[in-house]
Amino acid sequence: MGAAEALAGIVDTERYPLAAPGGAGWDVLVSRTRDELEKTGCCVLPDFIRPALRDALRAECGAIAPHAHYDVETVNAYNIDVSTPLPEDHPGRLTVERGNAFVARDHIPAGSVVHRLYASGLFQRFVAACFGLPRVHELADPLSGLVLNVVNPGMEHPWHFDTNEFTVSLLTQEPEDGGVFEYCPNIRSAEAENFGDVRRVLTGHGGDLVRGLTLRPGDLQLFRGRYSLHRVAAVRGDTARHTAILAYSERPGVIGSVARTRQLFGRVLPEHLAAEGRAVRVDRLLD
């Protein structure tokens, strides 16, 4: 089976013509997606995954969800050490409990829907075009390149910024209630932290800056989470919220830090130890 046929078996390529790069349909889709990302930092492609695959998608991710690493911990929006010396009114001093969990890539079967999508060269080409990049690379990190985010009932993924320049995610299971994705479009930039507005949101006084987004299984989300503060609100009911996160980078060979990897997965591998200290920052933001 060729790459185009393989992708067409996963993605609704009639609606989203990823299998024909450079064609008229491709150009229109990429242009529309890029415009939305430029305006709001977020674009959702509804029903991206073929409806016939959604049950398999949910079942595959449900089967690996028990491998998620749980560690309720006190964090801030920048995911830096909460004991870091900061000015009294700095938003990094505001802390919450993080109760969401992650399944690492080495627990996700290579034949699963999300893994096949993540590794697809045509899909990667589409992602790169949408973010205005010549190409994207799978993370070299054996744990964090492709993960499943699990938010169980009663839990939330609190306000935070991403360390990646951009994120691609796919909802695989929606909760019975709650679990709304909320974000503040471009609340900061590579040049300006905008601590005042960030503090307003974190203290509950920045509702004018917040947008809500209810996603459905099979919806693809492209997001510039480095610059947009975001969270998943508390999940209610009896069903967990599952989201596959497909992480790419502009640069090859990217591996997460030891501290961040241990925080997310409860373990590190020799690759993380070997790469420590070699990370290249793309900006001077707090994190």
CSV table of C-alpha atoms in Angstrom, one decimal:
chain,number,residue,atom,x,y,z
A,1,MET,CA,0.0,0.0,0.0
A,2,GLY,CA,1.4,3.4,-1.0
A,3,ALA,CA,1.6,6.4,1.4
A,4,ALA,CA,-1.4,8.1,-0.1
A,5,GLU,CA,-3.6,5.0,0.2
A,6,ALA,CA,-2.4,4.4,3.8
A,7,LEU,CA,-3.2,8.0,4.8
A,8,ALA,CA,-6.6,7.9,3.0
A,9,GLY,CA,-7.5,4.9,5.2
A,10,ILE,CA,-7.2,7.1,8.2
A,11,VAL,CA,-8.1,10.6,7.2
A,12,ASP,CA,-11.2,11.8,5.4
A,13,THR,CA,-9.1,12.8,2.3
A,14,GLU,CA,-12.2,13.8,0.3
A,15,ARG,CA,-12.8,16.6,2.8
A,16,TYR,CA,-9.1,17.1,3.6
A,17,PRO,CA,-7.0,16.4,0.5
A,18,LEU,CA,-3.7,15.6,2.3
A,19,ALA,CA,-2.9,12.9,-0.2
A,20,ALA,CA,-2.5,15.4,-3.1
A,21,PRO,CA,0.2,17.9,-1.9
A,22,GLY,CA,0.3,21.0,-4.0
A,23,GLY,CA,-3.1,20.4,-5.6
A,24,ALA,CA,-5.9,23.0,-5.6
A,25,GLY,CA,-7.7,21.4,-2.7
A,26,TRP,CA,-4.5,21.1,-0.7
A,27,ASP,CA,-3.6,24.8,-1.3
A,28,VAL,CA,-7.0,26.0,-0.2
A,29,LEU,CA,-7.0,23.9,3.0
A,30,VAL,CA,-3.4,24.9,3.9
A,31,SER,CA,-4.1,28.6,3.3
A,32,ARG,CA,-7.3,28.5,5.4
A,33,THR,CA,-5.6,26.7,8.2
A,34,ARG,CA,-2.6,29.0,8.2
A,35,ASP,CA,-4.8,32.1,8.3
A,36,GLU,CA,-6.6,30.8,11.3
A,37,LEU,CA,-3.4,29.9,13.1
A,38,GLU,CA,-2.1,33.4,12.3
A,39,LYS,CA,-5.2,35.1,13.7
A,40,THR,CA,-5.9,33.0,16.8
A,41,GLY,CA,-3.0,30.5,17.2
A,42,CYS,CA,-5.5,27.6,16.9
A,43,CYS,CA,-7.3,25.8,14.1
A,44,VAL,CA,-9.6,22.8,14.4
A,45,LEU,CA,-10.4,20.4,11.5
A,46,PRO,CA,-13.6,18.6,12.5
A,47,ASP,CA,-14.1,15.0,11.6
A,48,PHE,CA,-10.6,14.7,10.4
A,49,ILE,CA,-10.4,10.9,11.1
A,50,ARG,CA,-12.8,8.7,9.1
A,51,PRO,CA,-16.0,7.9,11.1
A,52,ALA,CA,-15.5,4.2,10.6
A,53,LEU,CA,-12.2,4.4,12.5
A,54,ARG,CA,-13.4,6.3,15.6
A,55,ASP,CA,-14.4,3.3,17.6
A,56,ALA,CA,-11.0,1.7,16.9
A,57,LEU,CA,-9.3,4.9,17.8
A,58,ARG,CA,-11.2,5.1,21.1
A,59,ALA,CA,-10.6,1.4,21.9
A,60,GLU,CA,-6.8,1.6,21.1
A,61,CYS,CA,-6.3,4.6,23.3
A,62,GLY,CA,-8.5,3.2,26.0
A,63,ALA,CA,-6.4,0.1,26.1
A,64,ILE,CA,-3.2,2.0,26.7
A,65,ALA,CA,-4.6,4.6,29.1
A,66,PRO,CA,-3.8,2.4,32.2
A,67,HIS,CA,-0.1,2.9,31.4
A,68,ALA,CA,-0.5,6.7,32.1
A,69,HIS,CA,1.9,8.1,34.7
A,70,TYR,CA,-0.1,9.8,37.5
A,71,ASP,CA,1.6,12.2,39.8
A,72,VAL,CA,-0.6,14.9,41.4
A,73,GLU,CA,1.9,17.8,41.9
A,74,THR,CA,2.0,21.5,42.5
A,75,VAL,CA,2.9,23.4,39.4
A,76,ASN,CA,2.7,26.9,37.9
A,77,ALA,CA,1.8,28.0,34.4
A,78,TYR,CA,5.4,28.0,33.2
A,79,ASN,CA,6.2,24.5,34.5
A,80,ILE,CA,9.3,25.8,36.3
A,81,ASP,CA,10.3,24.9,39.8
A,82,VAL,CA,7.7,26.5,42.1
A,83,SER,CA,10.5,27.6,44.5
A,84,THR,CA,12.1,29.8,41.8
A,85,PRO,CA,12.7,33.3,43.2
A,86,LEU,CA,10.2,35.6,41.5
A,87,PRO,CA,8.7,39.1,42.3
A,88,GLU,CA,5.7,39.1,44.6
A,89,ASP,CA,3.2,39.8,41.9
A,90,HIS,CA,4.7,37.5,39.3
A,91,PRO,CA,2.2,35.0,37.8
A,92,GLY,CA,4.8,32.2,38.2
A,93,ARG,CA,4.1,32.4,41.9
A,94,LEU,CA,0.5,31.3,41.4
A,95,THR,CA,0.4,27.5,41.8
A,96,VAL,CA,-2.2,24.8,41.3
A,97,GLU,CA,-2.4,21.0,41.4
A,98,ARG,CA,-1.8,19.2,38.1
A,99,GLY,CA,-3.7,15.9,38.0
A,100,ASN,CA,-3.7,14.9,34.4
A,101,ALA,CA,-1.5,12.0,33.2
A,102,PHE,CA,0.5,10.9,30.2
A,103,VAL,CA,1.1,7.6,28.4
A,104,ALA,CA,4.6,7.6,26.9
A,105,ARG,CA,5.3,6.8,23.3
A,106,ASP,CA,6.9,3.5,24.1
A,107,HIS,CA,3.5,2.2,25.3
A,108,ILE,CA,1.8,3.2,22.0
A,109,PRO,CA,1.7,0.3,19.4
A,110,ALA,CA,3.3,1.1,16.1
A,111,GLY,CA,0.2,-0.2,14.3
A,112,SER,CA,-2.3,2.0,16.1
A,113,VAL,CA,-4.2,4.7,14.3
A,114,VAL,CA,-2.5,7.6,16.1
A,115,HIS,CA,1.0,6.1,15.5
A,116,ARG,CA,0.4,5.5,11.8
A,117,LEU,CA,-0.9,9.1,11.5
A,118,TYR,CA,2.1,10.5,13.4
A,119,ALA,CA,4.7,8.7,11.3
A,120,SER,CA,3.0,9.5,7.9
A,121,GLY,CA,5.2,11.6,5.7
A,122,LEU,CA,2.2,13.1,4.0
A,123,PHE,CA,0.7,14.2,7.3
A,124,GLN,CA,4.0,15.7,8.4
A,125,ARG,CA,4.2,17.6,5.1
A,126,PHE,CA,0.7,19.0,5.8
A,127,VAL,CA,1.6,20.0,9.3
A,128,ALA,CA,4.7,21.8,8.2
A,129,ALA,CA,2.8,23.7,5.5
A,130,CYS,CA,0.1,24.8,7.9
A,131,PHE,CA,2.7,26.2,10.3
A,132,GLY,CA,4.7,27.8,7.5
A,133,LEU,CA,7.7,25.5,7.9
A,134,PRO,CA,9.8,23.8,5.2
A,135,ARG,CA,9.4,20.5,7.1
A,136,VAL,CA,8.8,19.1,10.6
A,137,HIS,CA,10.6,16.3,12.4
A,138,GLU,CA,9.4,13.6,14.7
A,139,LEU,CA,10.9,14.2,18.1
A,140,ALA,CA,13.9,12.0,18.8
A,141,ASP,CA,12.7,11.6,22.3
A,142,PRO,CA,11.6,8.0,22.9
A,143,LEU,CA,9.0,9.0,25.4
A,144,SER,CA,7.4,12.4,24.4
A,145,GLY,CA,7.2,12.4,20.7
A,146,LEU,CA,3.7,10.9,20.6
A,147,VAL,CA,1.7,10.6,23.9
A,148,LEU,CA,-1.8,10.1,25.2
A,149,ASN,CA,-3.0,12.7,27.6
A,150,VAL,CA,-5.5,11.3,30.1
A,151,VAL,CA,-7.7,13.6,32.2
A,152,ASN,CA,-9.8,11.5,34.6
A,153,PRO,CA,-13.1,12.6,36.1
A,154,GLY,CA,-12.6,15.2,38.8
A,155,MET,CA,-9.2,16.2,37.3
A,156,GLU,CA,-8.1,19.0,35.0
A,157,HIS,CA,-5.0,20.1,33.0
A,158,PRO,CA,-4.4,23.5,34.6
A,159,TRP,CA,-3.3,26.7,32.8
A,160,HIS,CA,0.1,26.4,31.2
A,161,PHE,CA,2.2,27.2,28.2
A,162,ASP,CA,3.8,24.5,26.0
A,163,THR,CA,7.6,24.2,25.6
A,164,ASN,CA,7.1,23.1,22.0
A,165,GLU,CA,6.8,25.7,19.3
A,166,PHE,CA,3.5,24.1,18.2
A,167,THR,CA,1.3,21.2,19.0
A,168,VAL,CA,-0.9,18.8,17.0
A,169,SER,CA,-3.6,16.9,18.9
A,170,LEU,CA,-6.4,14.5,18.3
A,171,LEU,CA,-9.3,14.0,20.7
A,172,THR,CA,-9.9,10.2,20.9
A,173,GLN,CA,-12.5,10.1,23.8
A,174,GLU,CA,-14.7,12.9,25.1
A,175,PRO,CA,-15.9,13.1,28.7
A,176,GLU,CA,-19.6,13.0,29.6
A,177,ASP,CA,-19.3,16.5,30.8
A,178,GLY,CA,-16.7,19.3,31.3
A,179,GLY,CA,-13.2,18.9,29.8
A,180,VAL,CA,-13.6,22.1,27.7
A,181,PHE,CA,-10.4,23.3,26.1
A,182,GLU,CA,-9.8,26.9,27.0
A,183,TYR,CA,-7.1,29.2,25.6
A,184,CYS,CA,-6.0,32.8,25.4
A,185,PRO,CA,-4.9,33.5,21.8
A,186,ASN,CA,-1.4,34.9,21.5
A,187,ILE,CA,-1.4,36.2,25.1
A,188,ARG,CA,2.4,36.5,24.8
A,189,SER,CA,5.0,36.6,22.1
A,190,ALA,CA,8.6,35.5,21.7
A,191,GLU,CA,9.5,39.1,22.6
A,192,ALA,CA,7.1,39.9,25.4
A,193,GLU,CA,5.8,37.8,28.3
A,194,ASN,CA,2.8,40.0,29.1
A,195,PHE,CA,2.8,39.0,32.8
A,196,GLY,CA,-0.1,41.3,33.6
A,197,ASP,CA,-2.6,39.7,31.4
A,198,VAL,CA,-1.4,36.2,32.3
A,199,ARG,CA,-1.9,37.0,36.0
A,200,ARG,CA,-5.4,38.3,35.2
A,201,VAL,CA,-6.3,35.0,33.7
A,202,LEU,CA,-4.8,32.9,36.4
A,203,THR,CA,-6.6,34.9,39.1
A,204,GLY,CA,-10.0,34.6,37.4
A,205,HIS,CA,-10.2,38.2,36.2
A,206,GLY,CA,-9.2,37.7,32.5
A,207,GLY,CA,-12.4,36.2,31.1
A,208,ASP,CA,-12.3,38.6,28.2
A,209,LEU,CA,-9.1,37.0,27.0
A,210,VAL,CA,-10.4,33.4,27.2
A,211,ARG,CA,-11.9,31.3,24.4
A,212,GLY,CA,-13.6,27.9,24.9
A,213,LEU,CA,-13.5,25.0,22.5
A,214,THR,CA,-15.5,21.8,22.7
A,215,LEU,CA,-13.8,19.1,20.7
A,216,ARG,CA,-15.3,15.8,19.4
A,217,PRO,CA,-13.6,12.5,18.8
A,218,GLY,CA,-11.8,12.5,15.5
A,219,ASP,CA,-11.3,16.3,15.5
A,220,LEU,CA,-7.7,17.4,14.7
A,221,GLN,CA,-6.4,20.5,16.5
A,222,LEU,CA,-3.3,22.5,15.4
A,223,PHE,CA,-2.2,24.9,18.1
A,224,ARG,CA,0.6,27.4,18.9
A,225,GLY,CA,0.7,26.6,22.6
A,226,ARG,CA,4.0,28.3,23.2
A,227,TYR,CA,2.3,31.7,23.0
A,228,SER,CA,-1.3,30.9,24.1
A,229,LEU,CA,-2.0,30.2,27.7
A,230,HIS,CA,-4.3,27.2,27.8
A,231,ARG,CA,-6.0,24.5,29.9
A,232,VAL,CA,-8.5,21.6,29.9
A,233,ALA,CA,-11.2,22.5,32.4
A,234,ALA,CA,-12.3,19.9,35.0
A,235,VAL,CA,-13.8,16.7,33.6
A,236,ARG,CA,-17.1,15.6,35.1
A,237,GLY,CA,-19.1,12.4,34.9
A,238,ASP,CA,-17.7,8.9,34.7
A,239,THR,CA,-15.7,9.0,31.5
A,240,ALA,CA,-12.1,10.2,31.1
A,241,ARG,CA,-11.0,12.6,28.4
A,242,HIS,CA,-8.3,11.1,26.1
A,243,THR,CA,-6.2,13.2,23.7
A,244,ALA,CA,-3.4,12.0,21.5
A,245,ILE,CA,-0.6,14.6,21.3
A,246,LEU,CA,1.6,14.4,18.1
A,247,ALA,CA,4.7,16.5,18.8
A,248,TYR,CA,7.0,17.6,16.0
A,249,SER,CA,9.9,20.1,15.9
A,250,GLU,CA,11.4,22.4,13.3
A,251,ARG,CA,14.8,20.8,14.2
A,252,PRO,CA,15.8,17.2,14.1
A,253,GLY,CA,17.1,15.3,17.2
A,254,VAL,CA,15.0,17.1,19.8
A,255,ILE,CA,14.9,15.3,23.2
A,256,GLY,CA,13.2,16.5,26.4
A,257,SER,CA,15.0,17.7,29.5
A,258,VAL,CA,15.6,15.2,32.4
A,259,ALA,CA,13.5,17.3,34.8
A,260,ARG,CA,10.6,17.7,32.5
A,261,THR,CA,10.6,14.1,31.3
A,262,ARG,CA,10.7,12.8,34.9
A,263,GLN,CA,7.8,15.2,35.7
A,264,LEU,CA,5.6,13.9,32.9
A,265,PHE,CA,6.5,10.2,32.8
A,266,GLY,CA,8.1,9.4,36.2
A,267,ARG,CA,11.2,8.1,34.5
A,268,VAL,CA,14.0,9.0,32.1
A,269,LEU,CA,16.1,6.9,29.7
A,270,PRO,CA,19.7,7.0,28.7
A,271,GLU,CA,18.8,9.2,25.7
A,272,HIS,CA,17.6,11.9,28.1
A,273,LEU,CA,20.7,11.8,30.2
A,274,ALA,CA,23.0,11.9,27.2
A,275,ALA,CA,21.2,14.9,25.7
A,276,GLU,CA,21.0,17.0,28.9
A,277,GLY,CA,22.4,20.4,28.5
A,278,ARG,CA,22.4,20.4,24.7
A,279,ALA,CA,18.9,21.9,24.2
A,280,VAL,CA,18.7,24.9,21.9
A,281,ARG,CA,16.2,27.5,23.0
A,282,VAL,CA,14.1,29.2,20.3
A,283,ASP,CA,13.3,32.2,22.5
A,284,ARG,CA,14.1,33.7,26.0
A,285,LEU,CA,10.7,33.2,27.5
A,286,LEU,CA,10.4,31.9,31.1
A,287,ASP,CA,9.4,28.5,29.7
